[in-house]
C-alpha cells in the first residue's frame, strides 16, 4: 500500500466568482468538475471516486452523492467519502482522496465545491440572507443575543488585543496585502476594485468591534474543483508539476466559543499543524508560500501563531510592513483569500488551489519565485475544526 | 424589562433544545440560574453537555451560581443579523469568566457600551422576553 505523498493534485479549476444566482448549482458543479478534468488531462468518464458533494440532487436521495454522480458517469463509482468540517471540508477531502488513491480504492477522485442559484441560508448571494443564516451558526445559547459570525471572531480579536497589544492597524495589514494579491488574480471578486490602504481599512465601517468591514471576508458564490490521482500519473501526462500531499493533520476543537479554554490560542489548530509538519518532516522555515484560513483578518494572525510560524502574540508584528505580501517573509493567501478572492461555500478549496498553482509555478504575476513547499490550513466555524496540509512540488 | 406576547417577539428564540438541556432555560424562567455540575468531579458544564469534559461522567446536578463574573472579552455589534436586532444597534455581547471558573456569553442590560472593559466585574440579570422564554444579561455590579 502506498504512502500519502504518492497521491497528487492532478487537476484544478475555479469558475467565475461573484453572484451566480441566475445559474444552476448542478450546472456550475459540472463546469468545475469538467474543468478540473481538462486541467488534469483526463475525461469525466475517468472519475471513479468522489469526495464531498456531487451536483445537487433532490430530497433525501441527494444524501447519496456517490450514487447520484455514478448514474451520470455511466459506471459505478469505487469510492465516496465526506468530511463535515464546514469551510475545511475540501482540505480534509484532499486527505481522504489521497488515501483512496494510494490505497487503490480509486484512480481519479474529484472534489468540488459549487455554490450558485437562489441559494438558501449562507449559500445565498444576498448579503442579508447570508448574514442572518450565519448568525445562527453560533447556536441558541448565543444567537438569542444577536451574535453574528463577525461578532464570533471579534471577541477573539478583542481578547488578542488585550493580551498582546495587537492593533487594528496590524489586522489591516492582512487585508491590504491580500487585496493586492487579488488585484493580480483575474477571477478574484474584489481585485477589479483595486488596492486598499491601511487607512481605507481603518475608515471602513465598524461591523463588530474591533473588526471593520475590510477585516471581514466577502460574501459571494462560485465553484472550485480538484482532481486527485497518483503522482506518477501526473508525471507521465507531463502537463503540470505534480503537487503532492507530504503531510496532513486535523484538530477538532469545540462547537461553542464558551468551551474554548482560551480565545487567543487553539490547541486543536496547533495539533493539526504539528501533525502535518511532523508527517511531512518539513520545518516551518522551509515553507515558501502558505494559505491560511482567513474568514477574518484576525484568523490569519491566530493561524500564524497556532501553526508555529511565530510565537504566541507575535502574529501582529509578523504581518506588519508587508510581511505576508509577495515579497514578504511568508507570502500568504496569494490569490486574495476569503477576504478578497472568494468565500463561496466550502471555501477552503480556493485556499488550497492557490497554493497548488504556486507550487506548479503557474501563479503568473502572483508567482512566488521558486516556490517548492507550501502550507495550507482550513478552519470550519469559529475556530471549531481545523485541517492543515503540507504540499510540495514533486 | 418589558415582556411581549410570544407571537410578536421577532428576535431569535432558542430552537431545538433537547429536553436534557431544558432545566437551564427553566432556571432562567424562574430567575434562579442553574448550570450543570459534574456529580463525579465537580466540573461545571456550560453550554449544557451530555458528558463531562473532565471525566466523561454523564451524571450532573443543576447547581446554582453566584451570578457574578468578570469580562473575559466582548464586542459591540454594529451590523445586526436581522431587522429585529437592528433597532438595538449598537449593542454589546460579553463573554464573562464566572466566579465558578467557566465562561458564559450574553448581551448586556443597563450598561453603557462605552464603559465595557476586559476585567470589569459583572453580574447576571434576567430578561423575560416572552411568556415562555427568559434570557440572562450582564450588568455592572
Ligand atoms: Zn466530571
Short mmCIF file of C-alpha atoms and ligand atoms in Angstrom, two decimals:
data_model
loop_
_atom_site.label_atom_id
_atom_site.label_comp_id
_atom_site.label_asym_id
_atom_site.label_seq_id
_atom_site.Cartn_x
_atom_site.Cartn_y
_atom_site.Cartn_z
CA UNK A 1 0.00 0.00 0.00
CA UNK A 2 1.23 3.43 -0.94
CA UNK A 3 2.38 6.37 1.09
CA UNK A 4 0.32 9.56 1.26
CA UNK A 5 2.81 11.51 -0.84
CA UNK A 6 2.28 9.12 -3.75
CA UNK A 7 -1.01 10.94 -4.36
CA UNK A 8 -1.03 14.31 -6.12
CA UNK A 9 -3.36 17.12 -7.07
CA UNK A 10 -3.60 16.42 -10.79
CA UNK A 11 -6.20 18.95 -11.83
CA UNK A 12 -7.63 22.22 -10.53
CA UNK A 13 -10.35 24.58 -11.71
CA UNK A 14 -12.03 27.73 -10.48
CA UNK A 15 -15.20 29.16 -12.04
CA UNK A 16 -16.23 32.79 -12.13
CA UNK A 17 -16.63 34.04 -8.56
CA UNK A 18 -19.32 36.53 -7.51
CA UNK A 19 -23.08 36.47 -7.99
CA UNK A 20 -24.04 33.20 -9.67
CA UNK A 21 -27.66 33.40 -8.53
CA UNK A 22 -29.02 33.11 -12.08
CA UNK A 23 -27.10 29.87 -12.65
CA UNK A 24 -27.98 26.37 -11.51
CA UNK A 25 -25.81 24.75 -8.83
CA UNK A 26 -25.58 21.47 -10.71
CA UNK A 27 -24.51 23.24 -13.91
CA UNK A 28 -21.72 25.03 -12.05
CA UNK A 29 -20.72 21.77 -10.32
CA UNK A 30 -20.29 20.08 -13.71
CA UNK A 31 -18.41 23.04 -15.12
CA UNK A 32 -15.94 22.81 -12.24
CA UNK A 33 -15.56 19.02 -12.41
CA UNK A 34 -15.06 19.10 -16.16
CA UNK A 35 -12.61 21.98 -15.88
CA UNK A 36 -10.50 20.12 -13.33
CA UNK A 37 -10.52 17.00 -15.53
CA UNK A 38 -9.41 19.05 -18.54
CA UNK A 39 -6.63 20.60 -16.46
CA UNK A 40 -5.55 17.13 -15.34
CA UNK A 41 -5.68 15.75 -18.87
CA UNK A 42 -8.36 13.16 -18.12
CA UNK A 43 -12.03 12.72 -19.11
CA UNK A 44 -15.07 12.98 -16.84
CA UNK A 45 -15.56 9.27 -17.51
CA UNK A 46 -12.20 8.59 -15.85
CA UNK A 47 -13.53 9.77 -12.48
CA UNK A 48 -14.07 6.79 -10.19
CA UNK A 49 -14.15 8.49 -6.81
CA UNK A 50 -16.00 11.41 -5.23
CA UNK A 51 -15.20 13.27 -2.05
CA UNK A 52 -17.80 15.68 -0.70
CA UNK A 53 -20.91 16.77 -2.51
CA UNK A 54 -21.96 15.91 -6.02
CA UNK A 55 -24.23 18.00 -8.22
CA UNK A 56 -27.21 18.93 -6.03
CA UNK A 57 -29.92 16.30 -6.11
CA UNK A 58 -33.47 16.40 -4.91
CA UNK A 59 -34.61 15.29 -1.49
CA UNK A 60 -33.08 12.52 0.57
CA UNK A 61 -31.55 10.89 -2.49
CA UNK A 62 -29.04 13.73 -2.56
CA UNK A 63 -27.64 12.28 0.65
CA UNK A 64 -26.03 9.58 -1.51
CA UNK A 65 -23.88 11.81 -3.68
CA UNK A 66 -21.74 8.91 -4.90
CA UNK A 67 -24.78 7.16 -6.33
CA UNK A 68 -26.07 10.40 -7.78
CA UNK A 69 -22.85 11.00 -9.65
CA UNK A 70 -22.33 7.39 -10.71
CA UNK A 71 -25.59 7.20 -12.64
CA UNK A 72 -24.48 10.19 -14.68
CA UNK A 73 -20.94 8.96 -15.28
CA UNK A 74 -22.37 5.69 -16.61
CA UNK A 75 -20.23 3.45 -14.44
CA UNK A 76 -20.12 2.59 -10.76
CA UNK A 77 -18.02 4.86 -8.58
CA UNK A 78 -15.47 2.99 -6.50
CA UNK A 79 -15.22 5.46 -3.62
CA UNK A 80 -17.12 8.19 -1.81
CA UNK A 81 -16.31 9.94 1.45
CA UNK A 82 -17.17 13.19 3.10
CA UNK A 83 -15.75 15.30 5.89
CA UNK A 84 -18.12 17.53 7.79
CA UNK A 85 -15.86 20.40 8.75
CA UNK A 86 -17.54 23.35 7.02
CA UNK A 87 -15.08 25.51 5.14
CA UNK A 88 -12.38 22.97 5.95
CA UNK A 89 -14.20 20.11 4.20
CA UNK A 90 -12.30 20.30 0.89
CA UNK A 91 -8.89 20.24 2.57
CA UNK A 92 -9.99 17.33 4.74
CA UNK A 93 -11.34 15.91 1.48
CA UNK A 94 -7.93 16.18 -0.15
CA UNK A 95 -6.60 13.87 2.55
CA UNK A 96 -9.47 11.41 2.04
CA UNK A 97 -8.90 11.46 -1.72
CA UNK A 98 -5.17 10.92 -1.31
CA UNK A 99 -5.82 7.94 0.93
CA UNK A 100 -8.29 6.47 -1.57
CA UNK A 101 -5.80 6.80 -4.42
CA UNK A 102 -2.81 5.45 -2.51
CA UNK A 103 -4.81 2.53 -1.10
CA UNK A 104 -6.07 1.50 -4.53
CA UNK A 105 -9.67 2.42 -3.78
CA UNK A 106 -9.86 4.84 -6.71
CA UNK A 107 -7.69 6.17 -9.52
CA UNK A 108 -9.19 9.62 -10.04
CA UNK A 109 -11.09 11.34 -7.26
CA UNK A 110 -12.96 14.60 -7.77
CA UNK A 111 -13.61 17.19 -5.06
CA UNK A 112 -15.97 20.02 -5.96
CA UNK A 113 -17.29 22.99 -4.03
CA UNK A 114 -20.04 24.66 -6.05
CA UNK A 115 -22.36 27.41 -4.84
CA UNK A 116 -24.86 29.01 -7.20
CA UNK A 117 -28.57 29.59 -7.68
CA UNK A 118 -31.02 31.41 -5.47
CA UNK A 119 -29.36 29.72 -2.56
CA UNK A 120 -30.68 29.30 0.93
CA UNK A 121 -29.08 30.47 4.11
CA UNK A 122 -25.37 31.02 3.97
CA UNK A 123 -25.09 29.95 0.32
CA UNK A 124 -27.26 32.86 -0.77
CA UNK A 125 -25.70 35.65 -2.80
CA UNK A 126 -27.96 38.03 -0.86
CA UNK A 127 -25.92 39.57 1.95
CA UNK A 128 -28.78 39.98 4.45
CA UNK A 129 -29.97 36.40 3.97
CA UNK A 130 -26.45 35.06 4.32
CA UNK A 131 -25.59 37.13 7.40
CA UNK A 132 -28.84 36.08 9.14
CA UNK A 133 -28.19 32.40 8.42
CA UNK A 134 -24.60 32.59 9.65
CA UNK A 135 -25.77 34.29 12.87
CA UNK A 136 -27.38 31.03 13.93
CA UNK A 137 -24.15 29.07 13.40
CA UNK A 138 -23.25 30.01 16.97
CA UNK A 139 -26.14 28.03 18.42
CA UNK A 140 -29.15 29.01 20.54
CA UNK A 141 -27.20 29.76 23.72
CA UNK A 142 -25.57 32.67 21.92
CA UNK A 143 -27.64 33.57 18.86
CA UNK A 144 -30.54 34.72 21.03
CA UNK A 145 -28.37 37.72 21.89
CA UNK A 146 -27.85 38.73 18.26
CA UNK A 147 -24.46 37.18 17.55
CA UNK A 148 -23.08 37.27 14.05
CA UNK A 149 -20.17 35.36 12.59
CA UNK A 150 -18.27 38.65 12.63
CA UNK A 151 -19.01 39.03 16.35
CA UNK A 152 -17.80 35.47 16.98
CA UNK A 153 -14.35 36.40 15.61
CA UNK A 154 -14.47 39.94 17.01
CA UNK A 155 -14.38 38.60 20.57
CA UNK A 156 -11.22 36.62 19.65
CA UNK A 157 -9.65 39.78 18.25
CA UNK A 158 -10.65 41.88 21.27
CA UNK A 159 -9.01 39.40 23.63
CA UNK A 160 -5.90 39.19 21.41
CA UNK A 161 -5.61 43.00 21.51
CA UNK A 162 -5.89 42.87 25.32
CA UNK A 163 -3.36 40.11 25.89
CA UNK A 164 -0.75 41.02 23.29
CA UNK A 165 -1.30 44.63 22.26
CA UNK A 166 -2.29 43.62 18.74
CA UNK A 167 -3.75 46.61 16.88
CA UNK A 168 -6.37 47.36 14.26
CA UNK A 169 -3.57 48.64 12.02
CA UNK A 170 -1.90 45.22 12.23
CA UNK A 171 -5.13 43.47 11.27
CA UNK A 172 -5.44 45.93 8.40
CA UNK A 173 -2.04 44.81 7.08
CA UNK A 174 -3.61 41.43 6.33
CA UNK A 175 -6.50 42.97 4.38
CA UNK A 176 -4.18 45.29 2.45
CA UNK A 177 -1.74 42.53 1.45
CA UNK A 178 -4.49 40.15 0.39
CA UNK A 179 -6.37 42.81 -1.58
CA UNK A 180 -3.18 43.49 -3.51
CA UNK A 181 -2.88 39.78 -4.26
CA UNK A 182 -6.48 39.80 -5.50
CA UNK A 183 -5.70 42.62 -7.95
CA UNK A 184 -3.28 40.17 -9.61
CA UNK A 185 -5.88 37.38 -9.95
CA UNK A 186 -8.34 37.72 -12.84
CA UNK A 187 -11.05 35.62 -11.10
CA UNK A 188 -10.99 37.44 -7.75
CA UNK A 189 -14.17 39.13 -6.59
CA UNK A 190 -12.53 42.33 -5.33
CA UNK A 191 -9.43 42.66 -7.50
CA UNK A 192 -11.06 44.97 -10.03
CA UNK A 193 -11.79 47.43 -7.21
CA UNK A 194 -8.05 47.98 -6.87
CA UNK A 195 -5.68 48.24 -3.94
CA UNK A 196 -6.71 49.45 -0.50
CA UNK A 197 -4.62 51.17 2.18
CA UNK A 198 -4.41 50.64 5.92
CA UNK A 199 -6.40 53.86 6.34
CA UNK A 200 -9.09 52.50 4.00
CA UNK A 201 -9.48 49.51 6.30
CA UNK A 202 -9.49 51.61 9.48
CA UNK A 203 -12.02 54.02 7.97
CA UNK A 204 -14.33 51.28 6.69
CA UNK A 205 -17.48 50.82 8.80
CA UNK A 206 -17.06 49.03 12.13
CA UNK A 207 -19.05 45.79 11.95
CA UNK A 208 -18.28 44.31 15.38
CA UNK A 209 -15.55 45.97 17.46
CA UNK A 210 -12.67 45.76 16.67
CA UNK A 211 -13.39 44.31 13.21
CA UNK A 212 -14.04 46.72 10.36
CA UNK A 213 -15.77 45.86 7.10
CA UNK A 214 -12.46 45.19 5.37
CA UNK A 215 -11.42 42.82 8.16
CA UNK A 216 -14.25 40.54 7.02
CA UNK A 217 -14.45 38.01 4.24
CA UNK A 218 -16.61 38.75 1.25
CA UNK A 219 -19.94 37.02 0.61
CA UNK A 220 -20.20 35.51 -2.84
CA UNK A 221 -20.88 32.39 -4.87
CA UNK A 222 -18.62 30.37 -7.13
CA UNK A 223 -17.03 26.97 -7.62
CA UNK A 224 -13.68 25.25 -7.34
CA UNK A 225 -12.61 21.69 -8.06
CA UNK A 226 -9.63 19.41 -7.63
CA UNK A 227 -8.77 16.03 -9.14
CA UNK A 228 -6.52 13.71 -7.15
CA UNK A 229 -4.61 10.86 -8.85
CA UNK A 230 -1.32 9.04 -8.34
CA UNK A 231 1.66 11.39 -8.67
CA UNK A 232 3.17 9.02 -11.24
CA UNK A 233 0.15 9.58 -13.49
CA UNK A 234 0.58 13.36 -13.29
CA UNK A 235 4.25 12.95 -14.17
CA UNK A 236 3.53 10.65 -17.12
CA UNK A 237 0.91 13.04 -18.55
CA UNK A 238 3.51 15.79 -18.26
CA UNK A 239 1.03 18.66 -18.20
CA UNK A 240 1.93 20.12 -14.82
CA UNK A 241 4.32 19.53 -11.98
CA UNK A 242 2.71 17.06 -9.58
CA UNK A 243 1.79 18.68 -6.26
CA UNK A 244 1.86 16.01 -3.60
CA UNK A 245 0.45 15.81 -0.08
CA UNK A 246 3.50 15.49 2.16
CA UNK A 247 1.68 15.78 5.43
CA UNK A 248 -1.80 16.30 6.81
CA UNK A 249 -3.43 16.81 10.19
CA UNK A 250 -6.72 17.71 11.79
CA UNK A 251 -7.83 19.22 15.06
CA UNK A 252 -11.44 19.25 16.13
CA UNK A 253 -12.00 21.64 18.98
CA UNK A 254 -15.42 22.85 20.12
CA UNK A 255 -18.88 23.79 18.96
CA UNK A 256 -19.15 26.96 21.00
CA UNK A 257 -16.55 29.59 21.93
CA UNK A 258 -17.66 29.13 25.53
CA UNK A 259 -15.97 25.76 25.51
CA UNK A 260 -12.60 27.05 24.25
CA UNK A 261 -10.02 27.06 27.03
CA UNK A 262 -8.58 30.23 25.51
CA UNK A 263 -9.73 32.50 22.71
CA UNK A 264 -6.22 33.52 21.72
CA UNK A 265 -4.68 30.16 21.05
CA UNK A 266 -6.27 26.98 19.87
CA UNK A 267 -4.78 23.61 20.85
CA UNK A 268 -6.74 21.90 18.05
CA UNK A 269 -5.23 24.20 15.41
CA UNK A 270 -1.76 23.51 16.82
CA UNK A 271 -2.46 19.78 16.75
CA UNK A 272 -3.46 19.95 13.08
CA UNK A 273 -0.34 21.89 12.11
CA UNK A 274 2.04 19.82 14.25
CA UNK A 275 0.64 16.60 12.79
CA UNK A 276 1.01 17.86 9.22
CA UNK A 277 4.55 19.17 9.72
CA UNK A 278 5.56 16.04 11.59
CA UNK A 279 4.27 13.72 8.89
CA UNK A 280 5.91 15.80 6.18
CA UNK A 281 9.21 16.09 8.08
CA UNK A 282 9.28 19.72 6.99
CA UNK A 283 10.31 22.70 9.13
CA UNK A 284 8.31 25.93 9.31
CA UNK A 285 11.18 27.87 7.75
CA UNK A 286 11.09 25.59 4.70
CA UNK A 287 7.62 26.84 3.73
CA UNK A 288 7.75 29.09 0.64
CA UNK A 289 4.08 30.03 0.39
CA UNK A 290 1.03 29.50 2.60
CA UNK A 291 -2.73 29.66 2.53
CA UNK A 292 -4.18 30.33 5.98
CA UNK A 293 -7.88 30.34 6.82
CA UNK A 294 -8.91 33.98 6.68
CA UNK A 295 -12.61 34.35 7.29
CA UNK A 296 -11.46 37.48 9.13
CA UNK A 297 -8.08 39.20 9.33
CA UNK A 298 -7.64 38.01 12.92
CA UNK A 299 -7.83 34.45 11.56
CA UNK A 300 -4.52 34.86 9.75
CA UNK A 301 -2.85 36.20 12.89
CA UNK A 302 -4.21 33.35 15.01
CA UNK A 303 -3.27 30.91 12.24
CA UNK A 304 0.34 32.10 12.07
CA UNK A 305 0.70 31.67 15.82
CA UNK A 306 -1.09 28.32 16.08
CA UNK A 307 0.84 26.88 13.13
CA UNK A 308 4.10 27.94 14.74
CA UNK A 309 5.33 30.47 12.19
CA UNK A 310 5.75 32.87 15.10
CA UNK A 311 5.31 32.77 18.85
CA UNK A 312 2.09 33.42 20.79
CA UNK A 313 1.07 37.05 20.40
CA UNK A 314 3.60 37.73 17.64
CA UNK A 315 1.17 37.43 14.72
CA UNK A 316 0.53 41.17 14.62
CA UNK A 317 4.17 42.08 14.20
CA UNK A 318 4.66 39.19 11.73
CA UNK A 319 2.20 40.72 9.25
CA UNK A 320 3.49 44.31 9.62
CA UNK A 321 5.34 46.01 6.80
CA UNK A 322 4.11 43.66 4.11
CA UNK A 323 5.25 40.55 5.98
CA UNK A 324 2.72 38.33 4.21
CA UNK A 325 2.95 40.05 0.81
CA UNK A 326 4.54 38.50 -2.26
CA UNK A 327 7.92 39.94 -1.21
CA UNK A 328 7.38 39.34 2.50
CA UNK A 329 8.96 36.73 4.75
CA UNK A 330 5.99 34.40 4.13
CA UNK A 331 3.60 35.15 1.24
CA UNK A 332 0.11 34.19 2.41
CA UNK A 333 -3.20 33.87 0.58
CA UNK A 334 -1.66 34.98 -2.68
CA UNK A 335 -4.99 34.88 -4.54
CA UNK A 336 -6.57 37.29 -2.07
CA UNK A 337 -8.08 34.60 0.13
CA UNK A 338 -11.58 34.66 1.58
CA UNK A 339 -11.13 38.37 2.27
CA UNK A 340 -10.67 39.28 -1.37
CA UNK A 341 -10.69 36.29 -3.75
CA UNK A 342 -13.72 34.14 -2.84
CA UNK A 343 -15.59 32.94 0.21
CA UNK A 344 -18.11 30.70 -1.54
CA UNK A 345 -19.41 27.68 0.36
CA UNK A 346 -16.71 25.27 1.49
CA UNK A 347 -14.21 27.98 0.62
CA UNK A 348 -11.13 26.15 1.87
CA UNK A 349 -10.86 24.68 -1.62
CA UNK A 350 -9.83 28.06 -3.04
CA UNK A 351 -7.06 28.41 -0.44
CA UNK A 352 -5.66 25.02 -1.43
CA UNK A 353 -5.98 25.59 -5.19
CA UNK A 354 -3.95 28.80 -4.97
CA UNK A 355 -1.11 27.01 -3.19
CA UNK A 356 -1.22 24.29 -5.86
CA UNK A 357 -0.92 26.96 -8.59
CA UNK A 358 2.04 28.48 -6.77
CA UNK A 359 3.81 25.13 -6.44
CA UNK A 360 3.18 24.44 -10.14
CA UNK A 361 4.75 27.85 -10.89
CA UNK A 362 1.56 28.88 -12.68
CA UNK A 363 0.88 31.93 -10.48
CA UNK A 364 1.59 34.49 -13.19
CA UNK A 365 2.05 37.95 -11.70
CA UNK A 366 1.39 36.47 -8.27
CA UNK A 367 4.08 33.81 -8.53
CA UNK A 368 6.37 33.38 -5.53
CA UNK A 369 9.73 32.71 -7.12
CA UNK A 370 10.83 29.11 -6.91
CA UNK A 371 8.07 28.00 -4.53
CA UNK A 372 8.55 24.30 -3.75
CA UNK A 373 6.85 23.67 -0.39
CA UNK A 374 3.50 25.12 0.71
CA UNK A 375 1.35 25.03 3.82
CA UNK A 376 -2.43 25.22 3.85
CA UNK A 377 -4.96 25.48 6.65
CA UNK A 378 -8.73 25.46 6.59
CA UNK A 379 -10.98 26.31 9.50
CA UNK A 380 -14.60 25.36 9.92
CA UNK A 381 -16.76 27.66 12.01
CA UNK A 382 -15.41 29.95 14.71
CA UNK A 383 -12.09 28.12 15.21
CA UNK A 384 -14.12 24.93 15.62
CA UNK A 385 -12.47 22.42 13.27
CA UNK A 386 -9.02 22.71 11.76
CA UNK A 387 -7.25 20.99 8.89
CA UNK A 388 -3.64 21.57 7.90
CA UNK A 389 -1.61 20.25 4.98
CA UNK A 390 1.94 20.44 3.73
CA UNK A 391 2.04 20.32 -0.07
CA UNK A 392 5.15 20.05 -2.22
CA UNK A 393 6.19 20.24 -5.83
CA UNK A 394 7.31 16.72 -6.63
CA UNK B 1 -37.99 44.76 31.48
CA UNK B 2 -40.93 44.51 29.19
CA UNK B 3 -42.48 41.19 28.34
CA UNK B 4 -44.12 40.81 24.95
CA UNK B 5 -46.57 38.27 23.64
CA UNK B 6 -44.85 35.16 22.23
CA UNK B 7 -46.04 35.86 18.69
CA UNK B 8 -44.80 39.43 18.47
CA UNK B 9 -41.22 38.73 19.58
CA UNK B 10 -39.21 38.85 16.36
CA UNK B 11 -35.69 38.20 17.62
CA UNK B 12 -34.33 34.66 17.61
CA UNK B 13 -35.64 32.35 20.32
CA UNK B 14 -33.95 29.06 21.24
CA UNK B 15 -34.85 26.30 18.82
CA UNK B 16 -34.21 22.58 19.00
CA UNK B 17 -33.20 22.49 22.66
CA UNK B 18 -33.17 18.84 23.78
CA UNK B 19 -35.19 18.07 26.90
CA UNK B 20 -31.96 17.27 28.75
CA UNK B 21 -30.94 20.93 28.42
CA UNK B 22 -34.30 22.48 29.31
CA UNK B 23 -33.53 22.75 33.05
CA UNK B 24 -31.14 25.57 32.16
CA UNK B 25 -33.85 27.54 30.37
CA UNK B 26 -36.37 26.72 33.09
CA UNK B 27 -33.92 28.07 35.68
CA UNK B 28 -33.74 31.34 33.77
CA UNK B 29 -37.52 31.50 33.65
CA UNK B 30 -37.52 31.02 37.44
CA UNK B 31 -34.86 33.77 37.82
CA UNK B 32 -32.67 31.20 39.57
CA UNK B 33 -29.90 30.39 37.10
CA UNK B 34 -28.52 26.88 37.31
CA UNK B 35 -25.77 25.17 35.36
CA UNK B 36 -24.82 21.50 35.14
CA UNK B 37 -22.14 20.47 37.61
CA UNK B 38 -20.48 17.07 37.34
CA UNK B 39 -21.52 14.70 40.09
CA UNK B 40 -18.19 12.91 39.89
CA UNK B 41 -15.58 15.67 39.65
CA UNK B 42 -17.39 18.95 40.22
CA UNK B 43 -16.61 20.48 36.81
CA UNK B 44 -19.24 22.93 35.56
CA UNK B 45 -20.65 22.24 32.08
CA UNK B 46 -21.78 25.19 30.04
CA UNK B 47 -23.28 25.18 27.47
CA UNK B 48 -25.07 22.02 28.70
CA UNK B 49 -23.37 18.82 27.59
CA UNK B 50 -24.15 15.12 27.76
CA UNK B 51 -20.77 14.23 29.23
CA UNK B 52 -18.28 15.98 31.50
CA UNK B 53 -15.25 17.25 29.52
CA UNK B 54 -13.03 16.44 32.52
CA UNK B 55 -14.15 12.92 33.41
CA UNK B 56 -16.87 11.93 30.88
CA UNK B 57 -19.39 11.26 33.60
CA UNK B 58 -22.92 11.66 32.28
CA UNK B 59 -24.24 12.47 35.71
CA UNK B 60 -24.70 16.08 36.76
CA UNK B 61 -26.72 18.25 39.09
CA UNK B 62 -28.21 21.60 38.12
CA UNK B 63 -26.21 23.73 40.51
CA UNK B 64 -26.91 27.35 41.49
CA UNK B 65 -24.46 30.09 40.54
CA UNK B 66 -23.25 33.24 42.23
CA UNK B 67 -24.23 35.06 39.05
CA UNK B 68 -21.01 37.06 39.26
CA UNK B 69 -18.02 37.15 37.00
CA UNK B 70 -15.58 39.37 35.10
CA UNK B 71 -15.49 40.27 31.42
CA UNK B 72 -13.10 37.95 29.52
CA UNK B 73 -13.81 39.56 26.15
CA UNK B 74 -16.60 41.45 24.40
CA UNK B 75 -17.63 43.11 21.19
CA UNK B 76 -20.03 45.83 20.16
CA UNK B 77 -22.21 44.71 17.27
CA UNK B 78 -22.84 47.44 14.71
CA UNK B 79 -24.25 45.28 11.92
CA UNK B 80 -27.22 43.21 13.11
CA UNK B 81 -28.10 39.67 11.99
CA UNK B 82 -31.72 40.60 11.29
CA UNK B 83 -34.09 43.56 11.30
CA UNK B 84 -35.36 42.67 14.78
CA UNK B 85 -31.89 43.24 16.24
CA UNK B 86 -31.16 46.32 14.14
CA UNK B 87 -33.30 48.56 16.34
CA UNK B 88 -30.95 47.76 19.26
CA UNK B 89 -27.76 48.78 17.44
CA UNK B 90 -25.12 49.26 18.63
CA UNK B 91 -25.33 46.50 21.26
CA UNK B 92 -22.75 44.57 23.23
CA UNK B 93 -22.01 40.86 23.51
CA UNK B 94 -19.98 39.84 26.55
CA UNK B 95 -18.11 36.65 27.39
CA UNK B 96 -17.57 36.61 31.14
CA UNK B 97 -15.50 34.30 33.29
CA UNK B 98 -17.84 33.40 36.10
CA UNK B 99 -16.61 33.24 39.68
CA UNK B 100 -17.12 29.47 39.44
CA UNK B 101 -14.39 29.35 36.78
CA UNK B 102 -16.13 28.83 33.44
CA UNK B 103 -17.29 31.27 30.78
CA UNK B 104 -20.78 32.39 29.77
CA UNK B 105 -21.82 34.66 26.92
CA UNK B 106 -24.76 37.05 26.82
CA UNK B 107 -25.91 40.51 25.90
CA UNK B 108 -25.87 43.34 28.43
CA UNK B 109 -28.51 45.37 30.27
CA UNK B 110 -28.35 48.89 31.68
CA UNK B 111 -24.68 49.10 30.91
CA UNK B 112 -23.12 51.80 28.74
CA UNK B 113 -21.21 50.12 25.94
CA UNK B 114 -18.50 52.77 26.22
CA UNK B 115 -17.79 51.60 29.75
CA UNK B 116 -17.07 47.99 28.76
CA UNK B 117 -13.58 46.80 29.67
CA UNK B 118 -11.97 43.39 29.85
CA UNK B 119 -11.63 42.52 33.54
CA UNK B 120 -14.68 44.53 34.55
CA UNK B 121 -16.89 42.81 37.16
CA UNK B 122 -20.41 41.95 36.02
CA UNK B 123 -23.44 40.18 37.38
CA UNK B 124 -26.37 38.37 35.82
CA UNK B 125 -29.85 39.89 35.48
CA UNK B 126 -32.90 38.30 33.88
CA UNK B 127 -34.86 39.43 30.86
CA UNK B 128 -38.32 37.86 30.40
CA UNK B 129 -38.54 38.31 26.65
CA UNK B 130 -41.74 36.27 26.15
CA UNK B 131 -44.10 34.39 28.46
CA UNK B 132 -42.15 31.18 27.77
CA UNK B 133 -38.56 32.36 27.42
CA UNK B 134 -36.27 34.26 29.72
CA UNK B 135 -32.72 35.27 28.80
CA UNK B 136 -29.95 36.42 31.10
CA UNK B 137 -27.83 39.51 30.55
CA UNK B 138 -24.78 41.01 32.17
CA UNK B 139 -24.87 44.29 34.01
CA UNK B 140 -22.32 46.14 36.12
CA UNK B 141 -22.01 45.21 39.77
ZN1 LIG C 1 -16.50 15.27 35.66
#
